[in-house]
XYZ file of C-alpha atoms in Angstrom:
700
model
C -139.395 -29.260 -23.203
C -142.259 -26.846 -23.258
C -143.987 -25.486 -26.555
C -141.919 -22.445 -26.349
C -138.672 -24.341 -26.412
C -139.713 -26.418 -29.136
C -141.071 -23.605 -31.256
C -137.489 -21.738 -30.443
C -135.437 -24.965 -31.577
C -137.291 -25.709 -34.982
C -137.103 -21.848 -35.667
C -133.178 -22.249 -35.138
C -133.364 -25.398 -36.978
C -134.944 -23.815 -40.040
C -132.613 -20.717 -39.718
C -129.427 -23.255 -39.697
C -130.998 -24.852 -43.281
C -131.658 -21.423 -44.595
C -127.735 -20.836 -43.981
C -126.727 -23.890 -45.507
C -128.692 -22.983 -48.627
C -127.282 -19.570 -48.539
C -123.435 -20.811 -48.175
C -124.503 -23.243 -51.000
C -125.810 -20.317 -53.345
C -122.784 -18.396 -52.460
C -120.286 -21.151 -53.417
C -122.171 -22.000 -56.532
C -122.249 -18.304 -57.809
C -118.675 -17.250 -56.445
C -116.141 -16.612 -59.436
C -113.210 -18.464 -60.457
C -114.317 -21.530 -58.491
C -113.940 -25.140 -60.161
C -116.781 -27.707 -60.621
C -115.793 -29.421 -57.416
C -116.992 -26.385 -55.390
C -120.017 -26.176 -57.215
C -120.465 -30.131 -56.728
C -119.857 -29.432 -52.999
C -122.346 -26.602 -52.966
C -125.086 -29.079 -53.955
C -124.356 -31.519 -51.067
C -124.782 -28.470 -48.753
C -127.805 -27.487 -50.462
C -129.095 -31.066 -49.812
C -128.297 -30.523 -46.187
C -130.066 -27.465 -45.882
C -133.428 -28.876 -47.499
C -133.017 -31.812 -45.282
C -132.904 -29.907 -42.413
C -135.682 -27.563 -43.331
C -137.581 -30.708 -43.881
C -137.111 -31.965 -40.363
C -137.805 -28.830 -38.881
C -141.419 -28.842 -40.146
C -142.221 -32.812 -39.786
C -140.666 -33.105 -36.115
C -142.723 -32.747 -32.868
C -140.099 -32.353 -30.719
C -137.078 -30.196 -30.219
C -134.653 -33.446 -29.238
C -135.986 -34.900 -32.368
C -135.168 -31.855 -34.374
C -131.533 -31.404 -33.403
C -131.114 -34.990 -33.815
C -132.081 -35.277 -37.556
C -130.175 -31.750 -37.826
C -126.877 -33.630 -36.969
C -127.988 -36.666 -39.035
C -128.772 -34.425 -42.438
C -125.447 -32.753 -41.852
C -123.761 -36.348 -41.724
C -125.679 -37.588 -44.581
C -124.745 -34.580 -46.712
C -120.937 -35.201 -45.770
C -121.398 -39.049 -46.488
C -122.763 -38.636 -50.114
C -119.385 -36.467 -51.053
C -117.348 -39.060 -51.683
C -119.764 -41.253 -53.462
C -120.384 -38.087 -55.881
C -116.605 -38.437 -56.553
C -116.836 -42.236 -57.111
C -119.873 -41.601 -59.655
C -117.740 -38.811 -61.575
C -115.055 -41.396 -61.798
C -117.383 -43.990 -63.150
C -119.223 -41.548 -65.551
C -115.717 -40.012 -67.035
C -114.555 -43.687 -67.674
C -117.248 -46.021 -67.247
C -114.793 -49.158 -68.634
C -111.948 -48.410 -66.858
C -111.414 -50.341 -63.380
C -115.243 -50.966 -62.736
C -114.434 -53.973 -60.371
C -111.840 -51.586 -58.446
C -114.403 -48.878 -57.886
C -116.985 -51.223 -56.813
C -114.710 -53.097 -54.425
C -113.417 -49.675 -52.747
C -117.084 -48.387 -52.352
C -118.629 -51.860 -50.968
C -117.904 -50.608 -47.446
C -119.646 -47.401 -48.083
C -122.730 -49.338 -49.491
C -122.582 -51.393 -46.861
C -122.550 -48.643 -44.114
C -125.282 -46.563 -45.896
C -127.463 -49.697 -45.775
C -127.076 -50.209 -42.289
C -127.661 -46.310 -41.723
C -130.935 -46.411 -43.671
C -131.868 -49.402 -41.899
C -131.257 -48.183 -37.994
C -132.317 -44.707 -38.483
C -136.277 -45.155 -39.127
C -135.829 -47.887 -36.556
C -134.714 -45.943 -34.117
C -137.309 -43.093 -34.825
C -139.867 -45.705 -34.838
C -138.959 -46.868 -31.234
C -138.667 -43.346 -29.885
C -142.109 -42.327 -31.373
C -144.189 -45.327 -29.876
C -142.339 -44.792 -26.413
C -144.400 -42.687 -23.705
C -142.928 -39.546 -22.257
C -142.499 -41.043 -19.052
C -140.471 -44.109 -20.261
C -138.846 -43.386 -23.489
C -136.948 -46.281 -24.600
C -134.304 -45.258 -27.081
C -133.244 -49.154 -27.638
C -130.237 -50.634 -29.244
C -130.846 -48.334 -32.261
C -129.656 -45.343 -30.709
C -126.386 -46.860 -30.016
C -125.859 -48.568 -33.124
C -127.014 -45.832 -35.577
C -124.347 -43.418 -33.914
C -121.806 -46.160 -34.339
C -122.480 -46.766 -37.833
C -122.356 -43.212 -38.873
C -118.964 -42.836 -36.882
C -117.605 -45.635 -38.708
C -118.559 -44.566 -42.028
C -117.379 -41.102 -41.338
C -113.974 -42.628 -39.979
C -113.573 -44.651 -42.808
C -114.065 -42.023 -45.346
C -111.174 -39.838 -43.293
C -109.100 -42.730 -42.937
C -109.159 -43.790 -46.779
C -108.728 -40.108 -47.790
C -105.791 -39.479 -45.462
C -103.817 -42.580 -46.382
C -104.110 -41.748 -50.374
C -103.240 -38.238 -49.892
C -99.979 -38.745 -51.730
C -101.849 -39.816 -54.746
C -103.870 -36.642 -55.086
C -103.123 -34.949 -58.177
C -103.218 -31.184 -58.688
C -107.237 -31.719 -60.293
C -110.310 -29.985 -59.260
C -111.474 -32.763 -57.041
C -108.653 -32.285 -54.412
C -110.668 -29.515 -52.922
C -113.739 -31.268 -52.358
C -111.789 -34.631 -51.138
C -109.832 -32.844 -48.791
C -113.017 -30.745 -47.311
C -115.016 -34.250 -47.210
C -112.016 -35.719 -45.396
C -112.043 -33.418 -42.532
C -115.844 -32.640 -42.516
C -116.101 -36.501 -41.917
C -113.463 -36.467 -39.202
C -115.672 -33.988 -37.421
C -118.654 -35.683 -37.813
C -116.797 -38.863 -36.553
C -116.059 -37.460 -33.412
C -119.572 -36.042 -32.807
C -121.158 -39.310 -33.716
C -118.964 -40.991 -31.417
C -119.671 -39.043 -28.384
C -123.258 -39.410 -28.973
C -123.314 -43.277 -29.110
C -121.870 -43.552 -25.858
C -124.072 -40.636 -24.101
C -127.118 -42.737 -24.516
C -127.614 -43.480 -20.680
C -129.350 -41.078 -18.276
C -130.076 -38.061 -20.813
C -129.361 -39.492 -24.201
C -128.945 -36.268 -26.031
C -126.354 -33.432 -25.134
C -127.738 -30.038 -24.066
C -128.607 -27.829 -27.395
C -125.835 -25.728 -26.947
C -123.382 -28.680 -27.483
C -124.950 -29.612 -30.594
C -124.824 -25.746 -31.874
C -121.178 -25.608 -30.904
C -120.459 -28.965 -32.481
C -122.072 -27.885 -35.687
C -120.366 -24.371 -35.786
C -117.031 -26.313 -35.285
C -117.595 -28.609 -38.241
C -119.036 -26.281 -40.680
C -116.257 -23.560 -39.847
C -113.579 -26.025 -40.383
C -115.081 -27.306 -43.622
C -115.487 -23.654 -44.859
C -112.036 -22.439 -43.983
C -110.599 -25.792 -45.593
C -112.597 -25.086 -48.736
C -111.840 -21.556 -48.835
C -107.831 -22.111 -48.113
C -107.670 -25.122 -50.634
C -104.661 -26.587 -48.588
C -103.362 -29.911 -49.692
C -100.280 -30.300 -47.629
C -100.259 -32.268 -44.776
C -98.063 -30.195 -42.344
C -100.060 -27.141 -43.314
C -103.455 -28.936 -42.750
C -102.235 -29.837 -39.225
C -101.423 -26.517 -38.432
C -104.829 -24.945 -40.049
C -106.602 -27.457 -37.880
C -104.802 -26.902 -34.380
C -105.313 -23.253 -34.990
C -108.971 -23.587 -35.951
C -109.798 -25.754 -33.066
C -108.052 -23.475 -30.496
C -110.239 -20.635 -31.985
C -113.357 -23.167 -31.624
C -112.493 -23.714 -28.015
C -112.022 -20.108 -27.317
C -115.443 -19.591 -28.606
C -116.862 -22.222 -26.710
C -115.405 -20.852 -23.361
C -117.012 -17.424 -24.242
C -120.227 -19.568 -25.000
C -120.626 -21.157 -21.572
C -119.552 -17.726 -19.909
C -122.048 -15.886 -21.536
C -124.931 -18.654 -20.973
C -123.982 -18.880 -17.166
C -124.099 -14.931 -16.654
C -127.645 -15.126 -18.578
C -129.096 -17.991 -17.028
C -127.615 -18.045 -13.475
C -126.877 -14.225 -12.898
C -129.774 -12.654 -14.849
C -132.267 -15.429 -14.649
C -133.358 -15.557 -18.478
C -134.719 -18.665 -19.900
C -132.312 -21.389 -20.507
C -133.295 -21.596 -24.507
C -132.902 -18.021 -24.630
C -129.697 -17.640 -23.000
C -128.204 -20.451 -25.135
C -129.386 -18.682 -28.229
C -127.879 -15.338 -27.155
C -124.515 -16.936 -26.289
C -124.486 -19.029 -29.558
C -124.822 -16.178 -31.646
C -122.096 -14.393 -29.733
C -119.643 -17.329 -29.931
C -120.606 -17.703 -33.798
C -119.594 -14.353 -34.326
C -116.505 -14.466 -32.363
C -115.337 -17.142 -34.361
C -116.379 -15.736 -37.656
C -114.440 -12.387 -36.548
C -111.174 -14.221 -35.543
C -111.340 -16.142 -39.049
C -111.951 -13.380 -40.909
C -109.309 -11.297 -39.246
C -106.473 -13.889 -40.217
C -108.010 -14.404 -43.280
C -108.016 -10.677 -44.065
C -104.442 -10.274 -42.736
C -103.211 -13.066 -45.006
C -105.234 -11.688 -47.998
C -103.696 -8.222 -47.170
C -99.936 -9.402 -47.280
C -100.975 -11.128 -50.691
C -102.331 -8.441 -51.981
C -99.435 -5.935 -51.249
C -97.239 -8.565 -52.642
C -99.020 -8.735 -56.232
C -98.953 -4.977 -56.159
C -95.209 -4.761 -55.627
C -94.573 -7.580 -57.926
C -96.596 -5.758 -60.819
C -94.692 -2.417 -60.105
C -91.238 -4.070 -60.580
C -92.868 -5.469 -63.589
C -94.108 -2.356 -65.197
C -90.579 -1.227 -64.738
C -89.166 -4.007 -66.486
C -91.639 -3.402 -69.320
C -90.773 0.184 -69.761
C -86.945 -0.486 -69.686
C -85.262 -0.707 -72.885
C -84.245 -4.711 -72.666
C -84.114 -7.493 -74.639
C -86.542 -10.569 -74.393
C -83.827 -12.489 -73.104
C -82.550 -9.969 -70.270
C -86.511 -9.078 -69.572
C -86.914 -12.809 -68.791
C -83.772 -13.029 -66.450
C -85.344 -9.797 -64.600
C -88.746 -11.362 -64.214
C -87.166 -14.456 -62.787
C -85.584 -12.768 -60.379
C -88.575 -11.034 -59.222
C -90.606 -14.090 -59.321
C -88.013 -15.874 -57.062
C -87.930 -12.712 -55.002
C -91.874 -12.441 -54.244
C -92.847 -16.472 -54.084
C -89.637 -16.861 -51.528
C -88.041 -19.625 -53.606
C -84.700 -20.579 -54.739
C -85.152 -19.694 -58.413
C -87.388 -19.399 -61.241
C -87.965 -20.466 -64.852
C -90.330 -18.894 -67.585
C -90.992 -20.949 -70.490
C -92.560 -19.092 -73.588
C -94.973 -20.806 -75.974
C -92.870 -21.345 -79.054
C -95.569 -23.295 -80.860
C -99.093 -24.690 -80.385
C -98.770 -25.722 -76.761
C -95.039 -26.182 -76.663
C -93.177 -24.086 -74.205
C -89.367 -23.858 -74.313
C -86.574 -21.902 -72.944
C -83.246 -22.817 -74.273
C -82.538 -26.417 -73.212
C -85.662 -26.425 -70.945
C -88.577 -28.042 -72.796
C -92.140 -28.860 -71.675
C -93.978 -31.128 -74.085
C -97.359 -30.605 -75.311
C -98.588 -34.350 -74.768
C -98.245 -36.647 -72.241
C -100.105 -37.276 -68.761
C -98.207 -34.452 -66.847
C -99.120 -31.671 -69.614
C -102.811 -33.000 -69.475
C -102.823 -32.411 -65.771
C -101.371 -29.143 -66.003
C -103.440 -28.077 -68.614
C -106.702 -29.272 -66.927
C -105.943 -27.663 -63.477
C -103.573 -24.725 -64.405
C -100.920 -25.884 -61.849
C -98.914 -28.894 -60.697
C -97.217 -29.385 -57.269
C -93.805 -31.437 -57.466
C -95.278 -33.623 -54.608
C -98.084 -34.468 -56.757
C -96.119 -35.426 -59.977
C -95.546 -38.882 -60.529
C -92.918 -39.011 -63.283
C -92.610 -42.599 -63.405
C -96.127 -42.942 -65.045
C -95.396 -41.084 -67.623
C -94.188 -42.241 -71.390
C -90.488 -42.620 -71.796
C -90.097 -39.387 -74.117
C -92.076 -37.046 -71.921
C -89.828 -38.591 -68.897
C -86.781 -37.403 -71.080
C -88.212 -33.975 -71.851
C -89.087 -33.479 -68.049
C -85.749 -34.792 -66.453
C -84.893 -30.973 -65.808
C -87.860 -30.570 -63.232
C -85.972 -33.271 -60.926
C -82.503 -31.607 -61.845
C -83.299 -27.975 -61.132
C -85.444 -29.141 -58.618
C -89.016 -27.612 -59.553
C -91.486 -27.462 -56.985
C -94.381 -25.943 -58.589
C -95.606 -25.548 -62.321
C -97.885 -22.756 -63.044
C -99.338 -22.382 -66.326
C -100.662 -18.746 -67.029
C -103.792 -17.579 -68.406
C -104.058 -18.409 -71.941
C -105.101 -15.449 -74.332
C -104.128 -14.554 -77.835
C -103.588 -10.816 -76.334
C -100.303 -11.676 -74.916
C -97.436 -14.433 -74.833
C -98.529 -17.810 -73.216
C -95.977 -18.793 -70.584
C -95.432 -21.436 -67.853
C -93.561 -20.641 -64.974
C -91.379 -23.287 -62.880
C -90.680 -22.253 -59.394
C -88.041 -23.769 -57.570
C -87.968 -25.047 -54.081
C -89.771 -23.032 -51.212
C -87.946 -21.147 -48.511
C -90.636 -21.276 -46.178
C -93.682 -22.983 -46.193
C -93.507 -26.357 -48.470
C -96.951 -26.199 -50.037
C -98.885 -23.508 -51.702
C -102.786 -22.349 -50.695
C -105.153 -21.999 -53.276
C -105.290 -18.259 -52.718
C -101.613 -18.189 -53.144
C -102.125 -19.754 -56.406
C -104.702 -17.039 -57.646
C -102.136 -14.541 -56.814
C -99.523 -16.372 -58.526
C -101.998 -16.833 -61.533
C -102.487 -12.859 -61.395
C -98.518 -12.423 -61.295
C -98.014 -14.636 -64.284
C -100.379 -12.722 -66.202
C -98.860 -9.564 -65.353
C -95.272 -11.041 -66.460
C -96.946 -12.496 -69.780
C -98.261 -8.784 -70.433
C -94.864 -7.360 -69.806
C -93.394 -9.632 -71.946
C -95.848 -8.922 -74.555
C -95.135 -5.379 -74.458
C -91.255 -5.753 -74.459
C -91.673 -7.730 -77.605
C -94.012 -5.750 -79.306
C -91.984 -2.764 -78.871
C -88.731 -4.562 -80.180
C -90.894 -5.499 -83.093
C -92.229 -1.881 -83.780
C -88.499 -0.606 -83.339
C -87.338 -3.067 -85.847
C -90.260 -2.406 -88.123
C -89.538 1.440 -87.616
C -85.947 0.944 -88.783
C -87.255 -1.090 -91.861
C -89.640 1.536 -92.991
C -86.775 4.182 -92.459
C -84.865 1.769 -94.766
C -87.483 1.945 -97.267
C -87.790 5.682 -97.107
C -83.880 6.172 -97.503
C -83.919 3.550 -100.360
C -84.288 6.209 -102.913
C -81.433 8.188 -101.423
C -79.112 5.330 -101.027
C -79.391 4.856 -104.810
C -78.362 8.534 -105.379
C -75.659 8.402 -103.270
C -74.117 5.291 -104.659
C -75.106 6.041 -108.440
C -72.968 9.258 -108.205
C -69.703 7.802 -107.431
C -70.434 4.800 -109.515
C -71.140 7.003 -112.448
C -67.686 8.761 -111.919
C -65.865 5.625 -111.674
C -67.673 4.556 -115.208
C -66.717 7.967 -116.848
C -63.049 7.139 -115.661
C -63.091 3.497 -116.952
C -64.573 4.798 -120.204
C -61.701 7.043 -120.695
C -59.068 4.981 -119.330
C -58.078 3.135 -122.491
C -57.360 6.517 -124.624
C -55.772 8.553 -121.793
C -53.652 6.222 -119.879
C -50.605 7.558 -121.154
C -51.356 10.905 -119.633
C -49.571 11.350 -116.532
C -51.636 14.094 -115.430
C -55.066 11.916 -115.874
C -53.469 8.709 -114.193
C -52.592 10.901 -111.207
C -56.135 12.416 -111.156
C -57.376 8.775 -111.608
C -55.160 7.423 -108.546
C -56.692 10.469 -106.503
C -60.772 10.120 -107.315
C -61.050 6.343 -107.247
C -60.270 5.680 -103.698
C -62.350 8.479 -102.581
C -65.090 7.739 -104.448
C -65.046 4.058 -103.285
C -64.660 5.028 -99.925
C -67.616 7.199 -100.197
C -69.536 4.108 -101.558
C -68.383 1.943 -98.526
C -69.494 4.809 -95.899
C -72.881 5.071 -97.478
C -73.463 1.133 -97.529
C -71.885 0.628 -93.843
C -74.631 3.598 -92.290
C -77.235 1.930 -94.581
C -76.737 -1.743 -92.948
C -75.937 -0.228 -89.651
C -79.496 1.491 -89.517
C -81.373 -1.617 -90.542
C -79.466 -4.099 -88.005
C -80.894 -5.208 -84.826
C -78.084 -4.983 -82.276
C -77.623 -6.379 -78.698
C -76.406 -3.992 -75.976
C -74.068 -5.142 -73.103
C -75.397 -2.714 -70.286
C -72.614 -3.004 -67.492
C -71.142 -0.677 -64.816
C -68.023 0.770 -66.202
C -65.657 3.823 -65.472
C -65.565 6.299 -68.350
C -62.141 8.035 -68.092
C -59.954 5.057 -69.712
C -62.546 4.970 -72.227
C -62.355 8.622 -72.961
C -58.535 8.728 -73.116
C -58.797 5.616 -75.845
C -61.000 7.768 -78.060
C -58.621 10.968 -77.956
C -56.030 8.773 -78.581
C -57.564 7.863 -81.857
C -58.481 10.931 -82.573
C -55.405 12.817 -82.159
C -53.761 12.327 -85.586
C -56.781 13.757 -87.139
C -56.752 16.515 -84.714
C -53.055 17.223 -85.444
C -53.634 17.401 -89.172
C -56.464 19.895 -88.712
C -54.297 21.900 -86.509
C -57.149 21.465 -83.553
C -56.254 21.822 -79.694
C -57.714 19.131 -77.799
C -58.252 20.084 -74.023
C -59.717 18.053 -71.442
C -61.146 18.881 -68.128
C -62.312 15.753 -66.010
C -64.303 15.540 -62.565
C -62.189 15.428 -59.284
C -63.127 11.744 -59.129
C -63.965 9.065 -61.814
C -67.460 7.918 -61.566
C -69.056 4.929 -62.293
C -71.486 4.814 -65.031
C -74.327 2.113 -66.209
C -74.372 1.670 -70.038
C -73.009 -0.049 -72.766
C -69.156 1.189 -73.011
C -68.750 0.176 -76.692
C -72.005 2.370 -77.593
C -70.259 5.397 -75.744
C -66.929 4.885 -77.048
C -68.311 5.117 -81.060
C -70.410 8.029 -79.934
C -67.630 9.829 -78.762
C -65.691 9.023 -81.869
C -68.543 10.116 -84.151
C -69.060 13.462 -82.065
C -65.268 14.362 -81.585
C -64.751 13.732 -85.529
C -67.611 15.922 -86.408
C -66.274 18.593 -84.225
C -62.625 18.314 -85.741
C -64.234 18.145 -89.231
C -66.497 21.407 -88.676
C -63.579 23.356 -87.624
C -60.891 22.001 -90.225
C -62.775 24.669 -92.393
C -62.295 27.873 -90.270
C -59.882 30.495 -91.837
C -59.229 32.563 -88.495
C -59.962 32.213 -84.938
C -58.811 29.094 -82.433
C -59.401 25.283 -83.206
C -60.112 24.190 -79.963
C -61.952 20.791 -78.952
C -63.147 20.474 -75.563
C -63.871 16.911 -73.733
C -64.709 17.060 -70.120
C -66.862 15.528 -67.519
C -69.255 16.683 -64.607
C -71.429 15.221 -62.128
C -74.793 16.790 -62.118
C -77.054 15.172 -59.662
C -77.685 11.148 -60.393
C -75.957 11.522 -63.686
C -72.592 12.145 -65.406
C -72.539 14.639 -68.041
C -69.539 13.892 -70.654
C -69.561 17.353 -72.633
C -67.824 17.414 -76.243
C -67.517 21.207 -77.357
C -65.877 23.049 -80.233
C -65.197 26.636 -81.569
C -66.412 25.820 -84.908
C -69.391 28.029 -86.777
C -71.866 26.143 -84.753
C -75.317 24.623 -85.767
C -78.133 26.678 -87.801
C -81.234 26.965 -85.592
C -83.290 25.517 -88.326
C -81.009 22.502 -88.403
C -81.023 22.228 -84.584
C -84.694 21.491 -84.335
C -84.575 18.471 -86.325
C -80.858 17.557 -86.229
C -81.200 13.852 -84.888
C -83.883 12.904 -87.377
C -82.831 10.959 -90.255
C -81.610 12.544 -93.392
C -80.449 15.727 -91.635
C -76.970 16.791 -91.691
C -74.819 20.003 -91.238
C -72.319 18.461 -93.846
C -72.768 19.216 -97.667
C -71.841 15.860 -98.455
C -73.505 14.110 -95.463
C -75.798 11.123 -95.496
C -77.824 12.593 -92.357
C -77.925 9.285 -90.606
C -74.971 9.202 -88.368
C -76.326 11.439 -85.486
C -79.551 9.505 -85.922
C -78.316 6.276 -84.992
C -75.853 7.701 -82.471
C -78.583 9.063 -80.379
C -80.829 5.847 -80.969
C -77.938 3.719 -79.450
C -77.288 5.769 -76.664
C -80.962 5.957 -75.597
C -81.408 2.409 -76.046
C -78.599 1.869 -73.136
C -79.786 4.271 -70.811
C -77.968 7.420 -71.943
C -79.054 10.312 -73.395
C -77.759 12.996 -76.008
C -78.385 16.719 -76.207
C -77.105 19.254 -78.869
C -77.008 22.841 -78.592
C -74.988 25.900 -79.608
C -72.602 27.210 -76.783
C -73.259 30.711 -76.125
C -69.436 31.897 -76.807
C -69.862 30.111 -80.172
C -69.486 26.599 -81.305
C -71.465 23.438 -80.781
C -71.710 21.542 -77.841
C -73.024 17.835 -77.474
C -73.777 16.324 -74.244
C -73.803 12.756 -73.376
C -75.704 12.027 -69.822
C -75.425 8.625 -68.343
C -76.914 7.484 -65.214
C -74.474 6.830 -61.974
C -74.047 3.315 -60.457
C -72.801 2.473 -57.100
C -69.276 1.398 -57.157
C -65.868 2.634 -55.979
C -64.461 5.612 -58.105
C -60.782 5.731 -59.368
C -58.554 8.893 -59.729
C -59.049 10.960 -62.920
C -56.564 10.396 -65.857
C -54.197 13.127 -66.665
C -55.276 15.843 -68.994
C -54.615 15.378 -72.809
C -53.548 18.199 -74.908
C -51.974 18.830 -77.998
C -49.867 21.970 -78.725
C -50.290 22.280 -82.456
C -52.026 25.650 -81.810
C -50.968 28.607 -79.980
C -53.980 29.780 -78.791
C -54.689 29.159 -74.967
C -56.834 26.389 -73.503
C -60.387 26.771 -73.247
C -61.927 27.226 -70.143
C -64.118 25.196 -68.309
C -67.804 25.918 -68.826
C -70.784 24.721 -67.088
C -73.356 22.657 -68.619
């Protein structure tokens, strides 16, 4: 190797060392990376410094490539040692003998490596150029490195079932496969000592590229499942083999066809192969990330729809669990809400705030089922966590803890596709859980705000309620005072028996509306057909309509639609509106008294109209008709329409009031249509207590 080639090789050596240091800085400064990744970045930094050091002090290119490989091997060799040191520092009194026993083979191999490396370097540097004596140190040095890396890989693979969902798993798995890669390289070099003892430079570059790329991909993906690891390694090997074929093709074209210097051709071919590997890897990684990000975007859209809907917290939880199961491709999902400090519960499912399982979940934020060892936890925790096996649960994920939203734990069922979760997917799940927690907080805050508003309204109407009750009570008190002295008067007794029930009914009605306003009701939104319900309401009001000489006219749509809402709320609203209409027409001295009830399909909604031929609503009152304490009746309390509209809106409907162009008031109930088979409309119901003709159907 001439001086120019030696300069090129040393230059490449320093570039590789600089790349090691740059990668170490990127890993160390990356967001949301655990302490183990930062520890591994320090090991990469050590390898980079080692590489640059040998790049400056070695006098030959062969020595430079050799020590570049030795530096990478030592950096990978130090990683499991750091894991053991961290275990010992965390708990120095526990299992000291066991730790020392497990590290004894590594200590022996490290001593052998430390002895053979300088011996081999000394022998080669004291040999002449014409007859280099590589000696037995060459073979045994690489055999020791290969044995050390093989022991690390075998140890990690044999204990993979015992890995827990902690920060150390990422570094441990990366070390296992980095050690495996170095094992193959070192074994090849150990038995390649005859003839040309060192492989050509291009082999070293491709081998280092393979080991670094595989380690980097494993760190980025953070895979812990054996089947996923085998698939990932297979794909990575295929990519590297393809890149190696590209390398040798370019190298052959530049050296043989173009006559370019061997080293320059190797440099250009290595750069092209590295660029190809990087492009293919980033392409698949970007494609995978794009799918995940699209899933997150769709998940957040559906969660926002749940947050905007008028659902109770329990129904919102059911909707969110369905969305979680759909987007994570799992059989089911369960959301547990923090009910106390670090106590998560949902019905009979409870996650205790103590015990080994909680410590692991709280430390790492997630816990996979194949890493849980429920036999090692305390008895009371094992009983509380029995539901994990019964459901069964494949992954427990703790959402980001914050005082700004509810803290939740999501338990995902058995996965239907890939059995394991990558760390990219866990990061995406963390974002999904945070979105769900914010949505639940919004729903909870909305419910509390509505209830607080109702309580405030209760406070505002307290004086009015007292006044409304005080008047009939004062009349009753006056009658009771007069009763002893005037009981023998038949006219007084008749008046007494007429007024007392009316005044008591007035007190009862006032108290009923008062309590109804302050009560937090639960609604049952479902799909129903309105025709039978309207028929039932008209049957109930028929005696009142007959007594007030009101004719009831109906006009239903050709087909009975299926609506989504609470049928009991619609029934109560129809009952209130029809009785109000009858009462408004009962005072008419002339003109027809007609109550019209009909249904019309308008786009994606069904419109239920209640019209009358009464005096209508004053424009001043119409603007604030649905506010509390606003009434068109002289003796009205002003809460009936306010409560009716509030209930209709909460169950997905609308209530609109207006004056009809040809006279009278018109109330429109609008409900969204639901998919389903329609049924025939019921027959029309009409009373013939008045001689006026039926009211024709009018468009809304």
